Amino acid sequence: AEEAAIAATNDRVKELEDQLLDADETRRQLHNQIQELRGNVRVFARTRPPAPGGACAVKTIDVESMSITDRLGDDAVFSFDKCFGPEARQEDIFEDVSQLVQSALDGYKVCLFSYGQTGSGKTHTMLGDQHNEETRGIIPRAVAKVVEASQANAKKGWKYRMCASYVEIYNEQVRDLLRRTDKDATWNGVAEQPRFNETRPGVNDDADVEVTRVTARDASHVLEIMAEGTARRASGETKMNDRSSRSHSVVTVYVEGSDTTTGTIRTGRLHLIDLAGSERVARSEATGDRLKEAQHINKSLS
C-alpha cells in the first residue's frame, strides 16, 4: 500500500510538472503576442523639465500627444505611442518598457534606442544614478529585472547564464569599452578584480566586430562593469551641454536559459542603446575635435 501511494504521488507530481510546462509555454506565447499587437516598433517621447526660470515650448497634451510651440507662437501637435511629461519619474518610464525584458528572457531579441537633441536627458533616462533607487535609469533597472526574473524561473527548473558587452561608436569607429589593454592582469588599465576573471573575447554574430563579453553573476556585478565602461566613454563640453556624450553607446545583455527538465534552450538578447545627441553646430559652437565629432554624430543619426 505504501509503495502504491508513493507511485501515485510521483505520477501526480509528473502530471503537475507537465501542466506547469504547458502553462509556461502558453504564457510565453501570449505575452509576446501582446507585445507584437502593441507594435514591434514603438516610439515614446519624454519631455525634460525646463531650466530654472526658463519656459518650455513642449507641452504634453495627453498620454499619446505633445504640442510644440514654434517661434511664431503656433502649436504643432505630434502623436506617439506614449508620452511622458516633465513630471514623469524614472520608474514610470521603465514600467512601460519592462515587459520587453521578459521577452528577452523568453528568447527574443529586444532593442531600445534613446534619441534626442544634445542635453535633452537621454543618458539620464538610460543610466541615471545607479546608486539611487529613485533616479536609476532604464539600463540598471532592466539588468535588475533580468536577474530577478531569472531567479524566479529557476524555481521552475530553469538555469540562466548572463553575459554583458559594452561598446561605443565614436567617429564611425567601434571601441570596445571592456577590452583589456595589455597582457598583464589589468582591465582597461584598472587592476582586475577576481570577479572579472571570466572576461573572454567573443564574436558578435550580428556584426563582424569582435567584442568582449563579461559573464555576470548578479545585477551589482553588471552595474560595476557598466560603471567601468561608462568612465571610458568619450564625452566633451559644448555650449549646449557641459558633459555631452560624443559617441553612441551600446550595452548588450545576453541571456541564455536552459530547462533542466526538457532540455529546452532559449537565447535572448537585450540591446540598450544611448545615442549621441543631435546638435546644431551654430548653437553648440563646436570647433576642432568637437566639430569633427558633431559631423560624424549627425551623419550617423541621419
XYZ file of C-alpha atoms in Angstrom:
302
model
C 0.000 0.000 0.000
C 2.875 2.360 0.828
C 4.595 1.663 -2.499
C 1.326 2.268 -4.344
C 0.836 5.583 -2.538
C 4.375 6.706 -3.438
C 3.872 5.714 -7.066
C 0.575 7.611 -7.184
C 2.242 10.683 -5.687
C 5.083 10.531 -8.212
C 2.585 10.242 -11.075
C 0.712 13.264 -9.749
C 3.938 15.277 -9.448
C 4.834 14.381 -13.044
C 1.360 15.402 -14.200
C 1.626 18.773 -12.430
C 5.098 19.385 -13.850
C 3.779 18.748 -17.372
C 0.897 21.145 -16.737
C 3.347 23.768 -15.486
C 5.468 23.421 -18.640
C 2.388 23.763 -20.846
C 1.210 26.791 -18.876
C 4.637 28.450 -19.137
C 4.743 27.938 -22.906
C 1.214 29.365 -23.215
C 2.246 32.370 -21.108
C 5.311 32.916 -23.296
C 3.259 32.845 -26.500
C 0.502 35.099 -25.167
C 2.933 37.580 -23.619
C 4.825 38.062 -26.850
C 1.662 38.138 -28.951
C 0.575 41.067 -26.785
C 3.916 42.782 -27.375
C 3.524 42.322 -31.125
C -0.041 43.643 -31.052
C 1.181 46.716 -29.184
C 3.678 47.190 -32.010
C 7.035 45.655 -32.851
C 8.300 49.215 -33.255
C 7.118 51.795 -30.725
C 8.090 55.404 -30.182
C 7.835 57.040 -26.765
C 8.530 60.710 -26.089
C 9.716 62.272 -22.852
C 9.984 65.982 -22.045
C 12.837 67.209 -19.918
C 11.876 69.769 -17.246
C 12.855 73.330 -18.268
C 15.828 75.017 -16.670
C 15.029 77.207 -13.632
C 13.418 80.395 -14.856
C 13.062 79.018 -18.387
C 9.935 78.324 -20.417
C 9.152 75.033 -22.106
C 7.978 75.065 -25.728
C 6.844 71.446 -25.483
C 3.568 70.605 -23.746
C 2.144 67.165 -23.008
C -1.496 67.090 -24.135
C -2.339 63.520 -23.128
C -0.721 60.086 -22.900
C -0.237 59.950 -26.679
C 0.139 63.570 -27.817
C 2.513 66.508 -27.415
C 2.454 70.019 -28.820
C 5.415 72.199 -29.733
C 5.155 75.984 -29.906
C 7.163 77.468 -32.762
C 8.762 80.899 -32.940
C 5.534 82.447 -34.259
C 3.567 81.149 -31.279
C 1.706 78.464 -33.226
C 1.264 74.961 -31.779
C 2.014 71.834 -33.784
C 0.673 68.558 -32.381
C 2.559 65.262 -32.641
C 1.358 61.782 -31.677
C 3.420 58.953 -30.186
C 2.765 55.515 -28.734
C 3.264 57.048 -25.276
C 4.121 60.498 -23.953
C 5.765 61.419 -20.660
C 5.693 64.956 -19.296
C 8.361 66.744 -17.216
C 6.869 65.313 -14.023
C 7.411 61.674 -15.129
C 9.646 59.626 -12.850
C 12.278 57.118 -13.878
C 10.135 54.233 -12.653
C 7.225 55.484 -14.789
C 9.386 55.269 -17.893
C 10.664 51.806 -17.054
C 7.200 50.456 -16.297
C 6.261 50.854 -19.964
C 9.351 49.053 -21.281
C 9.795 46.422 -18.566
C 7.709 43.839 -20.417
C 10.337 43.811 -23.163
C 12.828 42.474 -20.636
C 10.617 39.418 -20.191
C 10.658 38.955 -23.967
C 14.459 38.769 -23.860
C 14.215 36.043 -21.219
C 11.742 34.258 -23.488
C 14.357 34.067 -26.236
C 13.617 37.185 -28.277
C 15.943 39.968 -29.398
C 14.924 43.334 -27.988
C 16.401 46.732 -28.837
C 15.806 50.082 -27.144
C 17.177 53.350 -28.571
C 17.342 56.668 -26.746
C 17.366 59.515 -29.272
C 17.211 63.298 -28.952
C 18.992 66.622 -29.006
C 22.200 67.014 -27.041
C 21.450 67.886 -23.431
C 17.880 66.585 -23.607
C 18.424 63.949 -20.921
C 18.964 60.718 -22.871
C 21.782 59.444 -20.673
C 19.769 60.360 -17.568
C 16.854 58.273 -18.851
C 19.070 55.337 -19.823
C 21.579 55.329 -16.931
C 20.529 57.839 -14.289
C 22.179 57.478 -10.907
C 22.884 53.770 -10.490
C 23.306 54.181 -6.732
C 19.978 55.966 -6.184
C 16.873 53.775 -6.225
C 14.629 56.654 -7.285
C 16.737 58.064 -10.124
C 18.161 54.844 -11.576
C 17.672 54.671 -15.340
C 16.359 52.046 -17.720
C 19.626 50.096 -18.066
C 20.253 49.326 -14.357
C 16.539 48.644 -13.840
C 16.471 46.279 -16.825
C 19.529 44.398 -15.579
C 17.973 44.041 -12.134
C 14.748 42.746 -13.683
C 16.626 40.180 -15.766
C 18.292 38.854 -12.621
C 15.020 38.931 -10.654
C 13.072 37.092 -13.362
C 15.818 34.510 -13.907
C 15.859 33.754 -10.180
C 12.084 33.325 -10.186
C 12.261 30.985 -13.195
C 14.998 28.989 -11.501
C 12.299 27.630 -9.182
C 10.650 26.150 -12.279
C 13.794 24.281 -13.294
C 15.435 26.912 -15.482
C 19.119 27.793 -15.305
C 20.360 31.083 -16.724
C 23.690 32.421 -17.858
C 24.053 36.160 -18.379
C 26.836 37.992 -20.209
C 27.271 41.674 -20.982
C 29.186 43.654 -23.575
C 29.683 47.411 -23.790
C 30.879 49.234 -26.894
C 30.740 52.766 -28.223
C 30.721 54.069 -31.785
C 32.974 57.117 -31.838
C 33.689 58.924 -35.129
C 32.429 55.862 -37.030
C 34.835 53.561 -35.159
C 33.711 50.793 -32.808
C 35.516 50.894 -29.446
C 35.209 48.022 -27.012
C 34.896 49.613 -23.579
C 35.571 46.293 -21.808
C 38.677 45.265 -23.744
C 41.919 44.589 -21.877
C 44.661 46.914 -22.989
C 47.724 44.767 -22.269
C 48.793 41.279 -21.291
C 49.084 41.797 -17.571
C 46.306 41.455 -15.015
C 44.601 44.728 -15.825
C 41.208 45.512 -17.266
C 41.477 48.611 -19.453
C 44.208 49.897 -17.164
C 42.368 49.128 -13.919
C 43.678 46.386 -11.622
C 41.489 43.396 -12.349
C 39.347 42.050 -9.552
C 38.727 38.273 -9.211
C 35.121 38.703 -10.345
C 36.368 39.881 -13.739
C 38.381 36.749 -14.437
C 35.594 35.320 -16.599
C 36.018 38.054 -19.229
C 36.502 36.459 -22.605
C 36.674 37.699 -26.201
C 33.737 36.622 -28.325
C 32.466 37.269 -31.823
C 29.166 39.100 -32.084
C 27.168 37.091 -34.633
C 25.264 40.240 -35.649
C 28.368 42.020 -36.937
C 31.973 41.430 -37.919
C 33.201 43.160 -34.780
C 34.909 41.208 -32.026
C 33.658 42.300 -28.632
C 34.475 41.328 -25.075
C 31.693 39.619 -23.156
C 31.836 39.506 -19.384
C 29.991 36.700 -17.626
C 27.897 38.278 -14.895
C 26.770 36.665 -11.682
C 24.353 39.258 -10.389
C 22.929 42.721 -11.016
C 25.548 44.564 -8.956
C 28.307 42.891 -10.961
C 26.797 44.068 -14.261
C 26.380 47.598 -12.913
C 30.018 47.649 -11.825
C 31.071 46.508 -15.287
C 28.960 49.266 -16.827
C 30.380 51.900 -14.487
C 33.906 50.973 -15.602
C 32.891 51.135 -19.265
C 30.993 54.404 -18.870
C 34.080 56.044 -17.375
C 35.863 55.343 -20.667
C 33.101 56.636 -22.912
C 34.006 59.689 -24.988
C 32.443 62.936 -23.773
C 33.163 66.621 -24.103
C 31.907 70.083 -23.295
C 29.906 72.229 -25.711
C 27.943 75.439 -25.320
C 24.755 73.370 -25.126
C 25.923 70.688 -22.691
C 28.773 70.700 -20.178
C 29.166 66.910 -20.486
C 27.948 65.885 -23.915
C 28.187 62.229 -24.957
C 30.258 62.254 -28.140
C 29.536 58.651 -29.079
C 26.747 56.117 -29.363
C 26.940 53.529 -26.574
C 25.587 50.004 -26.909
C 25.075 47.869 -23.810
C 24.068 44.320 -24.721
C 22.864 41.768 -22.197
C 22.985 38.177 -23.483
C 20.652 35.793 -21.659
C 20.779 32.031 -22.180
C 18.233 29.910 -20.333
C 18.093 26.114 -20.273
C 15.278 23.994 -18.905
C 16.854 21.159 -16.942
C 13.665 19.094 -17.298
C 13.082 19.219 -21.057
C 16.492 20.331 -22.310
C 14.956 23.407 -23.980
C 17.400 26.263 -24.558
C 16.336 29.875 -25.132
C 18.801 32.571 -26.115
C 17.650 36.175 -25.827
C 19.364 39.495 -26.243
C 18.691 42.937 -24.850
C 20.337 45.864 -26.664
C 20.189 49.131 -24.707
C 21.481 51.992 -26.841
C 22.190 55.551 -25.726
C 22.696 57.538 -28.913
C 24.836 60.656 -29.037
C 22.769 63.835 -29.144
C 21.975 65.620 -32.362
C 23.171 69.209 -32.379
C 23.294 72.368 -34.459
C 26.880 73.480 -34.720
C 25.755 77.123 -34.791
C 24.277 76.676 -31.305
C 26.843 74.289 -29.803
C 29.715 76.389 -31.240
C 31.710 73.188 -31.727
C 35.196 73.608 -33.179
C 38.209 71.355 -33.742
C 37.660 67.832 -32.426
C 34.173 68.756 -31.155
C 33.205 69.851 -34.673
C 34.531 66.640 -36.216
C 32.595 64.625 -33.641
C 29.403 66.587 -34.296
C 29.675 65.967 -38.030
C 30.065 62.212 -37.513
C 27.232 62.169 -34.949
C 24.742 63.996 -37.177
C 25.699 61.911 -40.211
C 25.264 58.596 -38.391
C 21.945 59.681 -36.838
C 20.654 60.500 -40.298
